Short mmCIF file of C-alpha atoms in Angstrom, two decimals:
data_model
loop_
_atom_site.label_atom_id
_atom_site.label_comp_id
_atom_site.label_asym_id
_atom_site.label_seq_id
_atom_site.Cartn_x
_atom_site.Cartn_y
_atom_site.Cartn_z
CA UNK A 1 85.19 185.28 112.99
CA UNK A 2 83.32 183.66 110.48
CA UNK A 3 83.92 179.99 111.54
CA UNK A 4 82.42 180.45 115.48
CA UNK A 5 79.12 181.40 114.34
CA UNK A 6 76.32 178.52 114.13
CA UNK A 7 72.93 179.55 113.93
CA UNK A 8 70.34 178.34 115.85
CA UNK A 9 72.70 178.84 119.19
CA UNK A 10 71.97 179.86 121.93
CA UNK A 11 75.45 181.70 122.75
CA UNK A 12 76.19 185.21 122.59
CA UNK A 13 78.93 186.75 120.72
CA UNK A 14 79.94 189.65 120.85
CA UNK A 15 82.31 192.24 118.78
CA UNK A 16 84.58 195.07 119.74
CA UNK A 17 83.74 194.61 123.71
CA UNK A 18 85.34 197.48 126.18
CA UNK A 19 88.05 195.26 127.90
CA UNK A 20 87.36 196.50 131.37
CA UNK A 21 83.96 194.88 131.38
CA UNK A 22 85.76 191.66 131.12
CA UNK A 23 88.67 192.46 133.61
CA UNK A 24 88.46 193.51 137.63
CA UNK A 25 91.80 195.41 136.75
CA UNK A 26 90.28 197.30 134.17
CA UNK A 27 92.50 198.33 131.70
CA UNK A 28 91.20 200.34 129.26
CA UNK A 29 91.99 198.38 125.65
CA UNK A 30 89.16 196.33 123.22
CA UNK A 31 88.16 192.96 122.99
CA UNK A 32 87.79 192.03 119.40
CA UNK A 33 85.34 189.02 119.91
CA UNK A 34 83.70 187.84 123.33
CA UNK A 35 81.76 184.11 123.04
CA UNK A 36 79.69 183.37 125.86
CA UNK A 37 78.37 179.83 125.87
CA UNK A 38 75.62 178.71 127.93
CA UNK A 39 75.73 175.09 127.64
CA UNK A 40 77.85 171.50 126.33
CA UNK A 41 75.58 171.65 123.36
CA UNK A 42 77.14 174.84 121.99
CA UNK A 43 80.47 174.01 122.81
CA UNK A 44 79.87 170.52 120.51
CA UNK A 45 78.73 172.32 117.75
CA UNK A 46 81.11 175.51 117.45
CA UNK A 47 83.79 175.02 114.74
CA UNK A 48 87.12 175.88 116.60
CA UNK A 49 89.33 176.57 113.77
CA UNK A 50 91.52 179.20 115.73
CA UNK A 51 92.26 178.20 119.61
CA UNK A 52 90.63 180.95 121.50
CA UNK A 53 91.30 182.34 124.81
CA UNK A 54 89.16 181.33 127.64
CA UNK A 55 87.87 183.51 130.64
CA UNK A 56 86.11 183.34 133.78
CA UNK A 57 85.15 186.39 135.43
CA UNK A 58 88.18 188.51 134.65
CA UNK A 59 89.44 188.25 138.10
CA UNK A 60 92.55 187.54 137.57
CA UNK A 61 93.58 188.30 134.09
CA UNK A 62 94.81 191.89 132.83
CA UNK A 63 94.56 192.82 129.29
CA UNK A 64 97.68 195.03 128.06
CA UNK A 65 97.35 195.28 124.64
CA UNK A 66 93.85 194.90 122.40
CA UNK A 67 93.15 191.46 122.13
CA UNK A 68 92.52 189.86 118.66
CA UNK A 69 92.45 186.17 119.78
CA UNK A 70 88.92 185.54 120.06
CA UNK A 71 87.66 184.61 123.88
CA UNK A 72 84.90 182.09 124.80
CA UNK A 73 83.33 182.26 128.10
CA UNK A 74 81.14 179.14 129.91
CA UNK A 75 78.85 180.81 131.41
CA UNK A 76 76.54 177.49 132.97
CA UNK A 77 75.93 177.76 136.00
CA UNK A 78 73.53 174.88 136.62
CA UNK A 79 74.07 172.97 140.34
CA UNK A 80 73.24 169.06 141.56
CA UNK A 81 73.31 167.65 144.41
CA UNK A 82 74.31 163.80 145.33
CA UNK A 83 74.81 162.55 149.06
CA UNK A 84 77.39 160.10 148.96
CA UNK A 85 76.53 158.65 152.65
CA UNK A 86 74.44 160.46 155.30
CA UNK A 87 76.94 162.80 156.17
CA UNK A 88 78.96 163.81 152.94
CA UNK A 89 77.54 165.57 149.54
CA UNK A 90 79.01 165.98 146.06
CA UNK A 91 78.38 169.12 144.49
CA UNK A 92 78.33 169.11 140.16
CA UNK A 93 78.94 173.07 139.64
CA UNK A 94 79.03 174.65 135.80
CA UNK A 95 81.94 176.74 135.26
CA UNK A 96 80.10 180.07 135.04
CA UNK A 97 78.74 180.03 138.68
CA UNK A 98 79.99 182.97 140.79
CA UNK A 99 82.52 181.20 143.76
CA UNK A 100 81.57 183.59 146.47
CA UNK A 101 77.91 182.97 145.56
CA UNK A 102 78.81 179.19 145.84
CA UNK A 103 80.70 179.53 148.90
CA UNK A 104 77.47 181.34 150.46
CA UNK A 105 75.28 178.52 149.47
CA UNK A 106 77.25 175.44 151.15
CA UNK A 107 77.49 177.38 154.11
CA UNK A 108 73.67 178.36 154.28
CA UNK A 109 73.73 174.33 153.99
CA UNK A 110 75.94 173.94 156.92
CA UNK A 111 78.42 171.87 154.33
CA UNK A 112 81.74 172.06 155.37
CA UNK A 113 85.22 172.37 153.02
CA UNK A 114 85.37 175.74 151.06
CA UNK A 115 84.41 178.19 154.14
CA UNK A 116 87.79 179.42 154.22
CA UNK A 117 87.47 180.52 150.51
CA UNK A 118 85.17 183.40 151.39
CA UNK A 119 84.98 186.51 148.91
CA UNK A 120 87.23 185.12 146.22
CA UNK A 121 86.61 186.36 143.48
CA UNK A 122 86.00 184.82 139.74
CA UNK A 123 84.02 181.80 138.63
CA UNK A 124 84.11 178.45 139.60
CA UNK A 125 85.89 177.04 136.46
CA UNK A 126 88.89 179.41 137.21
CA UNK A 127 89.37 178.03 140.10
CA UNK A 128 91.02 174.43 139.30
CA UNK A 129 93.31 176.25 137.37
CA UNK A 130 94.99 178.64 139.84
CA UNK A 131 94.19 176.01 142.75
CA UNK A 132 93.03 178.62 144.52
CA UNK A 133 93.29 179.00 148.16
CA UNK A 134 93.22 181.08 151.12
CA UNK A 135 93.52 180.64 155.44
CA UNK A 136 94.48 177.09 155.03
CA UNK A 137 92.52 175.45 152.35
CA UNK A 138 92.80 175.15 148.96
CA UNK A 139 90.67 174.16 146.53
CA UNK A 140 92.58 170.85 145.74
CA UNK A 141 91.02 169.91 149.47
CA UNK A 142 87.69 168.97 148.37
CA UNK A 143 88.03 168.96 144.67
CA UNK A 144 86.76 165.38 143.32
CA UNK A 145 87.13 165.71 139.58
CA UNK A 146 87.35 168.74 136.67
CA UNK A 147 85.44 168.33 134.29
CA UNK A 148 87.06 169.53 130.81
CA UNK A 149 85.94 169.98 127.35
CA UNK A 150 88.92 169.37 124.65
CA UNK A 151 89.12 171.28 121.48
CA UNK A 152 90.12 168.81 119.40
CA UNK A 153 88.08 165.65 120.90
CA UNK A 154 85.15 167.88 120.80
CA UNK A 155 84.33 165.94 124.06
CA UNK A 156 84.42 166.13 127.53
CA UNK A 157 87.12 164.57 129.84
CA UNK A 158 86.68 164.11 133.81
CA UNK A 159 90.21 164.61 135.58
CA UNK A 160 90.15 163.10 139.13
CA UNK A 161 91.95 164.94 142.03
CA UNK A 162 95.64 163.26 141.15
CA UNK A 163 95.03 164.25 137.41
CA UNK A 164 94.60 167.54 137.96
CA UNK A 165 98.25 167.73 139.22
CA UNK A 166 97.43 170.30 141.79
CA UNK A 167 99.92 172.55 143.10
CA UNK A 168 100.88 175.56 145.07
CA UNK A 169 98.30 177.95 142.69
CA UNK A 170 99.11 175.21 139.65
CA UNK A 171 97.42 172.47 137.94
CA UNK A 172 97.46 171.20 134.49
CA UNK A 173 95.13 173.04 133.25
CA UNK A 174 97.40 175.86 133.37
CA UNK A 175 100.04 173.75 132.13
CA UNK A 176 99.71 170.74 130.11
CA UNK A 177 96.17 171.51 128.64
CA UNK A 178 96.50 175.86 128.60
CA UNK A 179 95.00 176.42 125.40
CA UNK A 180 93.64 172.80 124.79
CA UNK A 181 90.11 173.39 126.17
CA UNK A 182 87.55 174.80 128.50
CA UNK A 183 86.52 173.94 132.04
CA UNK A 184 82.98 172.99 131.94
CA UNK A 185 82.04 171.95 135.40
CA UNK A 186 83.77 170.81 139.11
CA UNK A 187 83.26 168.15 141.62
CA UNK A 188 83.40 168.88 145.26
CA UNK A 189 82.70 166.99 148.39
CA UNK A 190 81.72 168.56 151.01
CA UNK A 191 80.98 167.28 154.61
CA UNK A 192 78.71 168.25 157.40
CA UNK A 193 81.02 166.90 159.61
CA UNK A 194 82.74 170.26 161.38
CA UNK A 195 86.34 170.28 160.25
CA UNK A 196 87.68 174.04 161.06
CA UNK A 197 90.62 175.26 159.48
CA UNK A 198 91.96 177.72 162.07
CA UNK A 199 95.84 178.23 162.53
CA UNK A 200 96.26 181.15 159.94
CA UNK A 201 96.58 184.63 161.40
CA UNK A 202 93.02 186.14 160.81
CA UNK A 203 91.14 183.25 161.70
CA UNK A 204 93.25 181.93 165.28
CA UNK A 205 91.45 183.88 167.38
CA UNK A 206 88.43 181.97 166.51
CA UNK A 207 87.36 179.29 169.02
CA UNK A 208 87.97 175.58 167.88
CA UNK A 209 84.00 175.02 168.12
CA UNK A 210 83.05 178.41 166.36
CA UNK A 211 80.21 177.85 163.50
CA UNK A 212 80.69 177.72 159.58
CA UNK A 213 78.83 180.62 159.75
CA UNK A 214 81.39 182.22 162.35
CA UNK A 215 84.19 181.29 160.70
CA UNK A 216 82.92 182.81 156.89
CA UNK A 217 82.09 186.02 158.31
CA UNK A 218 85.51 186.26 160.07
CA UNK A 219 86.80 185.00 156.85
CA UNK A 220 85.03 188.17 154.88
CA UNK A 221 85.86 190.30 157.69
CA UNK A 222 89.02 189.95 157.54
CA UNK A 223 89.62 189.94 153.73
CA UNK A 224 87.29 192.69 153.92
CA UNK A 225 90.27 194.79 156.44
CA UNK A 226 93.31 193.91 153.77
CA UNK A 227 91.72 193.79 150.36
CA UNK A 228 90.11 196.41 148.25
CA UNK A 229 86.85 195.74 146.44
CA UNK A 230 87.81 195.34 142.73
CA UNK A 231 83.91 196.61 142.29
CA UNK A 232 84.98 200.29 143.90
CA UNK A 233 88.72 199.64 142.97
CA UNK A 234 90.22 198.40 140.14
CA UNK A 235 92.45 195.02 141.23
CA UNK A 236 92.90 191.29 140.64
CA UNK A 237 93.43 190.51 144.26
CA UNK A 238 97.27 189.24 145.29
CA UNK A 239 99.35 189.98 142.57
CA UNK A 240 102.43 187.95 143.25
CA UNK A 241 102.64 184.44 143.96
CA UNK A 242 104.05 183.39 147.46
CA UNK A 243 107.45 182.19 146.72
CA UNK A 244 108.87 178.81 147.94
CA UNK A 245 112.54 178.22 148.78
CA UNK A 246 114.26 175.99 150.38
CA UNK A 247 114.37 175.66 154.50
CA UNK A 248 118.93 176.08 154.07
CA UNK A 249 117.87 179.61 151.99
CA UNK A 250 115.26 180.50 154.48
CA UNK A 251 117.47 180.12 157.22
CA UNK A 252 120.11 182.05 155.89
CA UNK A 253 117.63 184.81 155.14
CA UNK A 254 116.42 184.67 158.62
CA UNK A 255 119.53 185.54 160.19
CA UNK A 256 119.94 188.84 158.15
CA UNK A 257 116.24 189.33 158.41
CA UNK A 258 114.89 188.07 161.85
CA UNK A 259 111.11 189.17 161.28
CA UNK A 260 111.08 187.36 157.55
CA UNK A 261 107.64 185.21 157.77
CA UNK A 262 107.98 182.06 156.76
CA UNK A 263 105.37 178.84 156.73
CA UNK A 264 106.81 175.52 156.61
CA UNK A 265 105.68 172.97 153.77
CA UNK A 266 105.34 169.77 153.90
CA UNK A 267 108.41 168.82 151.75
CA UNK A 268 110.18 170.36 154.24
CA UNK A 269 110.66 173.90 151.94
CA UNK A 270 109.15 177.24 153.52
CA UNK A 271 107.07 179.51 151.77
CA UNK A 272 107.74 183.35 152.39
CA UNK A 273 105.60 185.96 152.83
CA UNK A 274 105.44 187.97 149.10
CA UNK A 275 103.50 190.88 151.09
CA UNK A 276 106.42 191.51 153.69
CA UNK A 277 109.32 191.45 151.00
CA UNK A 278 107.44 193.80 148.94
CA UNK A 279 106.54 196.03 152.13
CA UNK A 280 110.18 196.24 153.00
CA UNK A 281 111.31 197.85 150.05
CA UNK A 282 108.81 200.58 150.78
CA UNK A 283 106.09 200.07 147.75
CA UNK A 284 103.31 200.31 150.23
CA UNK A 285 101.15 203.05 149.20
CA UNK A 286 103.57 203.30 146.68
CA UNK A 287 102.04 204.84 142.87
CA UNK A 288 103.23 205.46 139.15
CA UNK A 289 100.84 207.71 137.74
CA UNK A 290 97.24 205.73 138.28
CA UNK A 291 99.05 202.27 139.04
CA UNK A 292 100.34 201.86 143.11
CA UNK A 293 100.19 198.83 145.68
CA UNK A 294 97.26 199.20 147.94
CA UNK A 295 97.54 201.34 150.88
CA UNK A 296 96.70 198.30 153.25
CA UNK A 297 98.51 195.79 151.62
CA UNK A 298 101.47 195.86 149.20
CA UNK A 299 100.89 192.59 147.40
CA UNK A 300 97.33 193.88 145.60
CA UNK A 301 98.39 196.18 142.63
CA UNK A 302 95.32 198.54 142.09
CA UNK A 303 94.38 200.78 138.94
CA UNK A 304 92.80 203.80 140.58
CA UNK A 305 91.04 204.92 137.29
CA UNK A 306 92.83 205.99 134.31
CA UNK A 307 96.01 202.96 134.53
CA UNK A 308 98.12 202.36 131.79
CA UNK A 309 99.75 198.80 130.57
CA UNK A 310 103.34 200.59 130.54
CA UNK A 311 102.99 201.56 134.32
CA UNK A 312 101.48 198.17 135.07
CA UNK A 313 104.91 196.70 133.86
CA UNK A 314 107.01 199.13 134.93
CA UNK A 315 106.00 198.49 138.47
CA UNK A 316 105.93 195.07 138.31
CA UNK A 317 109.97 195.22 136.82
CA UNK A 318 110.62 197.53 139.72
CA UNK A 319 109.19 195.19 142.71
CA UNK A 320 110.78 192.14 140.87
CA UNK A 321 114.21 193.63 140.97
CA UNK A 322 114.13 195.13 144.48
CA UNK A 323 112.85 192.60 146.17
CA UNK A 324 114.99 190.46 143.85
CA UNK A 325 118.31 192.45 144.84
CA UNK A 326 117.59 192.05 148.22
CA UNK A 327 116.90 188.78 148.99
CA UNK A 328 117.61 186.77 145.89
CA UNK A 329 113.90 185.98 145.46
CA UNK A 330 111.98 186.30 142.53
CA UNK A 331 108.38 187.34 142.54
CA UNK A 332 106.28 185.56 140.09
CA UNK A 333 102.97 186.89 138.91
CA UNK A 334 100.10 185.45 140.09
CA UNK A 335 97.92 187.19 137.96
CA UNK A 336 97.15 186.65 134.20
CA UNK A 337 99.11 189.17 131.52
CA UNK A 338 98.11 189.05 128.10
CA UNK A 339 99.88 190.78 125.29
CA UNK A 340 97.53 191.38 122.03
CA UNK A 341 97.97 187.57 120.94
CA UNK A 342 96.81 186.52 124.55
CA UNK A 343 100.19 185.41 125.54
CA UNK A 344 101.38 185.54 128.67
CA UNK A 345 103.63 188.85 129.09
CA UNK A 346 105.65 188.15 132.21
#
């Protein structure tokens, strides 16, 4: 551990850190080495001689094993403001700031674009690299650049919107660059112009001139009536990703299963509901010892207290392989697993 520690720092590290303070699913395993960096200056002047493992908030990564690899965090969380014409703003966020926090703020502002992105949870440099989105939006929407410190450049790198290769909870920072470097700050531009994003169930009861401030409180609301809070239970949110298949597949599907969901794309390819297929093979409610899917909604897998990583995975194989026998879908992980090396498990 020798090689990450420069004196005169202002970073924290830490050594042999409980995992579950670094994990909303909260496993119980060890972190050998936490680094929590506060600014660009610190980054500049670490020594990376092992790639470690970056982290957010925990929010959607799951530790199975004890980790060895050691993990840096950005923790900046510094904010400016630039108005790009009367009626449109660009926001420079660190990393390290709280979304849900941010999402609060540019509403109190009456700045329109990540409303719909109520009460998700992690840190803003996590979420370029799921593209995360909810109720119609996604982050690629109003993302103007990514800002992202390379390892072996020992620099930073701005990645406009097309560079960040944004996809359907993908980028290239969980491609391309995994591993490479750290997010260090994001672009967004927001509008004050009112542009609601309505048509998802949840939110379409809403009328079309409701508030920002109407339409984030039905957006917590409703979250609020599906999801559990990973503060009073353990959870990393949706656990599988939506899958996407073609319109032919969905159509066959449709005919064997009338009341399938599905939401067209706009290359013409549908995405299913993950929730319904999982709900349909009865793992609502569902639990193996202290690991189940949520009462309310079978796509959030929840620890209730005392969860192990072998019921975690033996869970996961289970809803894979049903849902996988019966409609020839597979159900990809949304969610982060990390074996002791901090690769990805499944």
């Amino acid at each position: 551990m020798a090689p990450y520690i420069v004196s005169g720092l202002t970073m924290h590290i830490l050594h042999d850190q409980p995992a579950e303070l670094y994990s909303t699913f909260r496993l119980k395993t060890r972190l050998a080495t936490v680094i929590e960096v506060i600014n660009l200056a610190d980054l500049q002047q670490l020594d990376i001689s092992s790639v470690p493992l970056v982290l957010g908030e925990g929010s959607n990564t799951i530790f199975l094993e004890q980790q060895n690899r050691p993990i840096i965090r950005f923790i900046g969380t510094t904010i400016t403001e630039k108005w790009l014409d009367k009626d449109h703003c660009l926001l420079h966020v660190e990393a390290g700031h709280n979304w849900h926090q941010l999402v609060a703020a540019t509403v109190a502002k009456q700045l329109w674009g990540i409303e719909n992105l109520a009460l998700i949870p992690g840190s803003v440099g996590a979420a370029p690299v799921q593209n995360i989105g909810a109720y119609g939006v996604e982050l690629a929407d109003v993302c103007a650049y990514v800002d992202f410190f390379n390892w072996k450049t020992n620099s930073v790198k701005r990645f406009n919107t097309q560079a960040c290769k944004f996809g359907y909870r993908d980028s290239v920072f969980k491609n391309e660059l995994a591993g490479k470097g750290i997010i260090v700050a994001v672009g967004l531009t927001l509008s004050k112009i009112a542009k609601p994003v309505l048509s998802y169930q949840g939110l379409d009861t809403l009328a079309a001139t409701s508030s920002i401030t109407d339409i984030y409180n039905q957006v917590i609301v409703t979250r609020n009536s599906k999801l559990p809070d990973y503060r009073k239970l353990a959870n990393c949110g949706s656990f599988f990703k939506n899958p996407v298949i073609s319109n032919d597949t969905f159509q066959q599907l449709k005919i064997k299963y009338p009341a399938i969901p599905g939401f067209k794309q706009s290359d013409g390819k549908v995405k299913v509901a993950a929730a319904w297929l999982i709900d349909q093979q009865g793992f609502k409610g569902f639990s193996r010892n202290d690991i189940g899917c949520y009462e309310r909604q079978p796509l959030v897998i929840v620890n209730y207290g005392n969860g192990r990583a072998e019921d975690l995975l033996s869970l996961i194989g289970s809803i894979q392989n049903k849902v996988n026998l019966a409609y020839q879908i597979y159900l990809e992980p949304e969610v982060r697993l990390l074996d002791s090396h901090g690769q990805q498990y499944v």
